[in-house]
Every structure is written in C-alpha cells, then in structure tokens.
Short mmCIF file of C-alpha atoms in Angstrom, two decimals:
data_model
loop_
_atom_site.label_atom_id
_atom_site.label_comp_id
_atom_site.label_asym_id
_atom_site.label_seq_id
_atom_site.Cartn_x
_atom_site.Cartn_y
_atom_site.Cartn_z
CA UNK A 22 -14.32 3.97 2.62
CA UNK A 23 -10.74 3.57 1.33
CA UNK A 24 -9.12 0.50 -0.03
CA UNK A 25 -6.83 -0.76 -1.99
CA UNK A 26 -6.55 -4.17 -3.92
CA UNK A 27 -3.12 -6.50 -4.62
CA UNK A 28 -4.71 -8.88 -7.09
CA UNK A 29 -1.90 -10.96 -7.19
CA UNK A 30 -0.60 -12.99 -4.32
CA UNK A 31 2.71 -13.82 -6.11
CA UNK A 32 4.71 -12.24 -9.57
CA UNK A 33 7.40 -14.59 -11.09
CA UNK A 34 9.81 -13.00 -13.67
CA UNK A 35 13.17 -13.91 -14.87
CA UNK A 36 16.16 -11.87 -13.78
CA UNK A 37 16.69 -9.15 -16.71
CA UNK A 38 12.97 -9.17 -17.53
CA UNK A 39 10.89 -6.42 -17.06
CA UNK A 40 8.31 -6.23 -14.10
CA UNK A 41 4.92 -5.07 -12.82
CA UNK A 42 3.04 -5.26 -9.78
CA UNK A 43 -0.50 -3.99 -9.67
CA UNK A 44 -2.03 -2.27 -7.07
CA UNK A 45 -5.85 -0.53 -7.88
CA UNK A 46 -7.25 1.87 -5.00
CA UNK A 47 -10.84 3.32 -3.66
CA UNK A 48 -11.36 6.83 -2.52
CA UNK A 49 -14.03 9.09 -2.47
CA UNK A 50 -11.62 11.88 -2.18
CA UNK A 51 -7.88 12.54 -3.98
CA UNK A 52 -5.30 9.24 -3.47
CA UNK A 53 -1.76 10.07 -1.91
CA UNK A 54 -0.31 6.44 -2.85
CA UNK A 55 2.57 4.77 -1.85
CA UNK A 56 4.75 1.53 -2.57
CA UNK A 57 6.96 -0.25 0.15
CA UNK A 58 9.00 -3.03 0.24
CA UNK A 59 9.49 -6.00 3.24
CA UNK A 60 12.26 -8.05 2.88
CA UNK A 61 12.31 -11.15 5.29
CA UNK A 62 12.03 -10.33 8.77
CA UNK A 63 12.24 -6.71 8.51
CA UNK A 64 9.91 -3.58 8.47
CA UNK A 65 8.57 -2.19 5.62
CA UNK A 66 10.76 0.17 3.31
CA UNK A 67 9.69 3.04 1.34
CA UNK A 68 10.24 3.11 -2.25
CA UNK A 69 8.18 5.61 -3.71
CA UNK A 70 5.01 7.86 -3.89
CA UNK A 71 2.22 9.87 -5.91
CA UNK A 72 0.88 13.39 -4.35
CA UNK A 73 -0.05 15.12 -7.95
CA UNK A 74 1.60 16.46 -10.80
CA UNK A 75 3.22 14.03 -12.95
CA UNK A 76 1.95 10.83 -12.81
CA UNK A 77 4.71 8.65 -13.38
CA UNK A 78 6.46 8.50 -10.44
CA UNK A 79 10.33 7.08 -9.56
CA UNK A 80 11.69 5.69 -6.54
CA UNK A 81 14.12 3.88 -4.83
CA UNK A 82 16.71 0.94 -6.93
CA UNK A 83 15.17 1.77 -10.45
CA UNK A 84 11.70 0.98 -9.55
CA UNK A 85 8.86 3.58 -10.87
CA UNK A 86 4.92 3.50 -11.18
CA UNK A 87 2.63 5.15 -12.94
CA UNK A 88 -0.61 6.86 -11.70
CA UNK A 89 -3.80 6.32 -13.97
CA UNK A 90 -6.56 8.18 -12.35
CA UNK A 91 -9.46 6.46 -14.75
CA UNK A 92 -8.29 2.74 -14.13
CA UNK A 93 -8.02 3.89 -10.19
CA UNK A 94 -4.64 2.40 -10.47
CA UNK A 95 -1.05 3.02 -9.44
CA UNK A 96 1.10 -0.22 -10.77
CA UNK A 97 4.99 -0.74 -9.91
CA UNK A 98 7.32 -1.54 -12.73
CA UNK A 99 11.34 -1.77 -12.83
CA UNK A 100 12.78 -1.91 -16.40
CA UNK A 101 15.08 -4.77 -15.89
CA UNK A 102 14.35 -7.41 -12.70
CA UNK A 103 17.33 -8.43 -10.40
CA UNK A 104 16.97 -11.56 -8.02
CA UNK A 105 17.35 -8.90 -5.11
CA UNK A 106 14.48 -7.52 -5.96
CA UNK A 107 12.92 -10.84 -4.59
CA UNK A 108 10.85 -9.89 -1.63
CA UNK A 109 7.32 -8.53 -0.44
CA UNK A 110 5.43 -5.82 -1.89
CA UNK A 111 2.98 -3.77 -0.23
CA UNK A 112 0.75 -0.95 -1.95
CA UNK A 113 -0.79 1.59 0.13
CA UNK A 114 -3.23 4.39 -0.13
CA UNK A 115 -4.29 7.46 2.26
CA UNK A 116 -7.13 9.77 1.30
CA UNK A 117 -6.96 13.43 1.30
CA UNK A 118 -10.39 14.95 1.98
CA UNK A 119 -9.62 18.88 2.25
CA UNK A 120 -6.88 19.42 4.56
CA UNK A 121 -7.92 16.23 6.59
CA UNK A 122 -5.85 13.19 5.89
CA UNK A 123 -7.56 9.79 6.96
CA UNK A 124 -5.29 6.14 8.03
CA UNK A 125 -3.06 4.93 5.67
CA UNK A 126 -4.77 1.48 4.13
CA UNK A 127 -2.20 -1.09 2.83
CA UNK A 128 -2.98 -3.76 0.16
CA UNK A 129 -2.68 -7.86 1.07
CA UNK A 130 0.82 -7.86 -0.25
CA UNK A 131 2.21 -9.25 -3.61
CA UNK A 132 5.43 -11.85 -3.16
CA UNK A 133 7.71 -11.02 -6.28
CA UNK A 134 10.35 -14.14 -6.94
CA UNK A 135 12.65 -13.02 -10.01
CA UNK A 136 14.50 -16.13 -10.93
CA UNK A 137 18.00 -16.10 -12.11
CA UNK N 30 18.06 1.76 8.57
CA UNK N 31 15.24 3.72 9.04
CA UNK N 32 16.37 5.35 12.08
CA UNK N 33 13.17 3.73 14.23
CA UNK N 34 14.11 1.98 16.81
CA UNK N 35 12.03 -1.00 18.50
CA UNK N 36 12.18 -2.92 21.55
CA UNK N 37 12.13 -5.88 21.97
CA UNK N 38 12.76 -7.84 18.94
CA UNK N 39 11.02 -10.79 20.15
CA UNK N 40 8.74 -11.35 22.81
CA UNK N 41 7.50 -14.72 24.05
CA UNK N 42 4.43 -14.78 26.59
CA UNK N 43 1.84 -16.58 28.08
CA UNK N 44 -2.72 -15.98 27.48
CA UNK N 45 -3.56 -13.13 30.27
CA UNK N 46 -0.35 -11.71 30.66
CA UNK N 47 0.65 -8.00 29.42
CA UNK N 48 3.43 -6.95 28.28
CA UNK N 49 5.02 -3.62 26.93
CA UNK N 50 6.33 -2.41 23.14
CA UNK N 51 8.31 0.29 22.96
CA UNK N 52 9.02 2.35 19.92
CA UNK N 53 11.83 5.38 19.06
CA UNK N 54 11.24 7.53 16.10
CA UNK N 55 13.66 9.00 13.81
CA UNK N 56 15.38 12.14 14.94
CA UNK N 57 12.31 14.80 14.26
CA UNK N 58 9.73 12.75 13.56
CA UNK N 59 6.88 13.84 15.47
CA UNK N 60 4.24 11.59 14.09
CA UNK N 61 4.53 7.74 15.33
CA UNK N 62 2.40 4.84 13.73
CA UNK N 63 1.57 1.59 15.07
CA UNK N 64 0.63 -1.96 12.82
CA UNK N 65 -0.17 -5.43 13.76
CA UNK N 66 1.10 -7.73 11.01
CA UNK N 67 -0.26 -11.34 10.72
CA UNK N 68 -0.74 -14.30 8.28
CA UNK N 69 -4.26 -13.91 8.33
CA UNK N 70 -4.90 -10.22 8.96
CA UNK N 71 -2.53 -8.77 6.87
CA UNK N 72 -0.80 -5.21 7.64
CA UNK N 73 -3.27 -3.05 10.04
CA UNK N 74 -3.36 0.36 11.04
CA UNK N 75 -3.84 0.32 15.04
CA UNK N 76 -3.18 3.78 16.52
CA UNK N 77 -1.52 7.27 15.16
CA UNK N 78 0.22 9.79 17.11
CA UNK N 79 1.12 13.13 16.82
CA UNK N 80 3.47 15.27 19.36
CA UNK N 81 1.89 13.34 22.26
CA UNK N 82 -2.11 13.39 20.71
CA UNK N 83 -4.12 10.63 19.63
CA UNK N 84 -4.55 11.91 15.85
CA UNK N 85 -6.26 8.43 14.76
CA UNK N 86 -7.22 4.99 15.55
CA UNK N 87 -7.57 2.05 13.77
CA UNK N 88 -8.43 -1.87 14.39
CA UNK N 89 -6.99 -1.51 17.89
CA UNK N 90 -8.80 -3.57 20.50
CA UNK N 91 -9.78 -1.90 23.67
CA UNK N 92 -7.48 -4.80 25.57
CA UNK N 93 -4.67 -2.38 23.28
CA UNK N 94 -3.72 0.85 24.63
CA UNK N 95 -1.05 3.59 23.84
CA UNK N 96 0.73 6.61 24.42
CA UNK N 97 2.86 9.35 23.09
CA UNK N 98 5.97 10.39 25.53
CA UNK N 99 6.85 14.16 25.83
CA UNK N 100 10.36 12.67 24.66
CA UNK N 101 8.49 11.30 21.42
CA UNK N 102 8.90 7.59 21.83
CA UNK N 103 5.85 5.67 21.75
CA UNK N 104 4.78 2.39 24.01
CA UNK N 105 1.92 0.09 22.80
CA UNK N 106 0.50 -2.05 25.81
CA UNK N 107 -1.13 -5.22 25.37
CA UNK N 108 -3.49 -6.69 28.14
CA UNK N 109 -5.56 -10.15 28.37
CA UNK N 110 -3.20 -11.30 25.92
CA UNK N 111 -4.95 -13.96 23.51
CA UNK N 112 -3.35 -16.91 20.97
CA UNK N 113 -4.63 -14.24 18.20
CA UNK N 114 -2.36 -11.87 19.32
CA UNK N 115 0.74 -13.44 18.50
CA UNK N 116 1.85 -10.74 15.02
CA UNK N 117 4.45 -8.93 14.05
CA UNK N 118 3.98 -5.32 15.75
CA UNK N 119 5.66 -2.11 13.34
CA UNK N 120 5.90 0.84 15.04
CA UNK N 121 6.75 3.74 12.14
CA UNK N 122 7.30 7.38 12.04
CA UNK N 123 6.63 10.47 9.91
CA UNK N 124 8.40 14.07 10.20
CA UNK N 125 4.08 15.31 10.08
CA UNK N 126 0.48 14.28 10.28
CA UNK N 127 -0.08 15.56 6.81
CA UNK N 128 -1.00 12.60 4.82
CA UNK N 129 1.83 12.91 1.85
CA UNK N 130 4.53 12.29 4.14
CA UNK N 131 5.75 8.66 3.82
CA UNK N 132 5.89 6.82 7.18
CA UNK N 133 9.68 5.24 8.15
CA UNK N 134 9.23 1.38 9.68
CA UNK N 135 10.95 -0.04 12.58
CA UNK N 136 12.70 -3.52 12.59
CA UNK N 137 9.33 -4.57 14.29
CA UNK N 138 8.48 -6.93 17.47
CA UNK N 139 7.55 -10.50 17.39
CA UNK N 140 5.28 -11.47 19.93
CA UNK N 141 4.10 -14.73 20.24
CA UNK N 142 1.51 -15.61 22.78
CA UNK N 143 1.70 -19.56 24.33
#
C-alpha cells in the first residue's frame, strides 16, 4: 500500500533563512509526487510536482524539491524564507502501476512558521 | 482562485439530518475529487469521478454517497449525520484521471454537526 510520511508536525525558520520540509513516500510501483500548500481557511494549493526526468523539481513562489529515489524521499526547500510563506504544508503521493493510477495519499501536514 | 467552486461555505446541522455539498469544477476539468479534512483524521481521499463514472473510492462511509452530473458538477450527500462528521469537505478537480495531473482545490465546506 501507498503512504507517505510528514515527520515533522511544525518547521520554524527565520525570515531570509533557507528552508526544508521533508516528506518520505511508500510505493510498490513508480511515485508521481506532489507538494501543496493550505493557507488558513482555504483549500489546498498546488505548488509543484515529480513525474520523471529530472529530479529536482521547481514550483510555484521560489519553492523547489528534489526527488531521491534511494532515500524514498521528495523534500521541499525555498532558498530564502519569507513570513508569507507561513502556512500548512501537505506532501502527497499517487502510484503509477502500468497505465493504472491508484488515490492520491496525502501526508499529516507540516505547519511552517518563518519568523521575521 | 482555483476556478472550483463550492457550496455552501458553511453548513451547520443537527445528528440524523442530511444535507447536500455541491461542487463546480474548473472549466474542462472532467475529473472531480472529494476529501474530508479533520483534526484528527487528517486529509482523506473519499470518492473520485470521472465524466460522470465512479473511477475510485476511498474512506467514504456507506451513510456518504455521490454523483457525477452530465453538466460536470459534483454533489456529495451525507445521511445519519454523526458529531464525527463535522470536517472540512474539499471538493477538487483535474483536466484527467491520469495520475500526473495535479488536482485544483475548492474553497471547501464547513460542516459542523450539533
């Protein structure tokens, strides 16, 4: 079965800094992964997405996130953190087993708070 | 904006009453996607649609139900309501059912059951 894992409930960084939130993923099959963003009391945005090729992938307002098939990982990073950035985090993976696609399985969330 | 529409916003009801979501999907998205966010459940999958067939279901109790409109909008019915229904509901929206395409969210509806 698929899955994928937020271990962090919460990421703090300093406006400026640099920042990563990790996401690791389960499938039997190849990953199509995918990052979105929930600001408060709204649905979830898209912000970016691995299907193959290159495995560092960008997205939406500077944020990227590199693919690393051994570590079964696909980690979100921004260069330089602004306090807009502040907001929900969701990873997300759907498994493609030859030519069938299966649910898409979102992580627990991670809160990112830059701080000015 | 995503271009996914839901209705209502909010929704305030009672244990053992039903009520009705409703869900638009971007201009030619066929695909529509519904989640039940909560606290302690986190962000499910419930039901997927595609062009007016069930494609794939999810954690959706059989007091949930569903449908796909020839007109593409979506409506997610909830019977028997319960306490642990109250969640945010998503309703989103792909152009496909292949599983690359990224899904666009609605606004979502709040229901809270009394």
């Amino acid at each position: 079965a698929q899955s994928v894992a937020q271990p962090e409930d919460q990421v703090n960084v300093a406006e400026g800094n640099p920042l990563t939130v990790k996401c690791t993923y389960s499938v039997s099959g190849n990953p199509y992964l995918f990052w979105y963003v929930q600001y408060p009391n709204r649905g979830l945005q898209f912000l970016l997405k691995y299907i193959t090729g290159d495995n560092l992938v960008k997205g939406s307002y500077g944020f990227e996130a590199e693919f690393n098939k051994s570590q079964t990982s696909f980690h979100l990073k921004k260069p330089s953190a602004l306090v807009s950035d502040s907001a929900l985090y969701f990873c997300a993976v759907r498994e493609h087993r030859g030519g069938a696609t299966n649910k898409l399985i979102f992580g627990t969330g991670t809160l990112l708070a830059v701080q000015p | 904006d995503s271009g996914v529409t839901q209705t209502p916003k909010h929704l305030i009801t009672a244990t053992g009453q039903r009520v009705t979501l409703r869900c638009s999907p971007r201009s030619g998205d066929l695909s529509v996607y519904w989640y039940q966010q909560s606290l302690d459940q986190g962000l499910q999958f419930l039901i997927h649609y595609y062009n007016g067939e069930e494609r794939a279901k999810g954690n959706i109790l059989e007091r949930f139900s569903a449908q796909q409109f020839p007109d593409l909008h979506s409506e997610l019915n909830l019977s028997s309501l319960e306490l642990g229904d109250s969640a945010l509901y998503f309703c989103a929206s792909s152009v496909g059912s292949i599983g690359y395409n990224e899904q666009f969210f609605g606004p979502g509806t709040r229901l809270t059951v009394l």
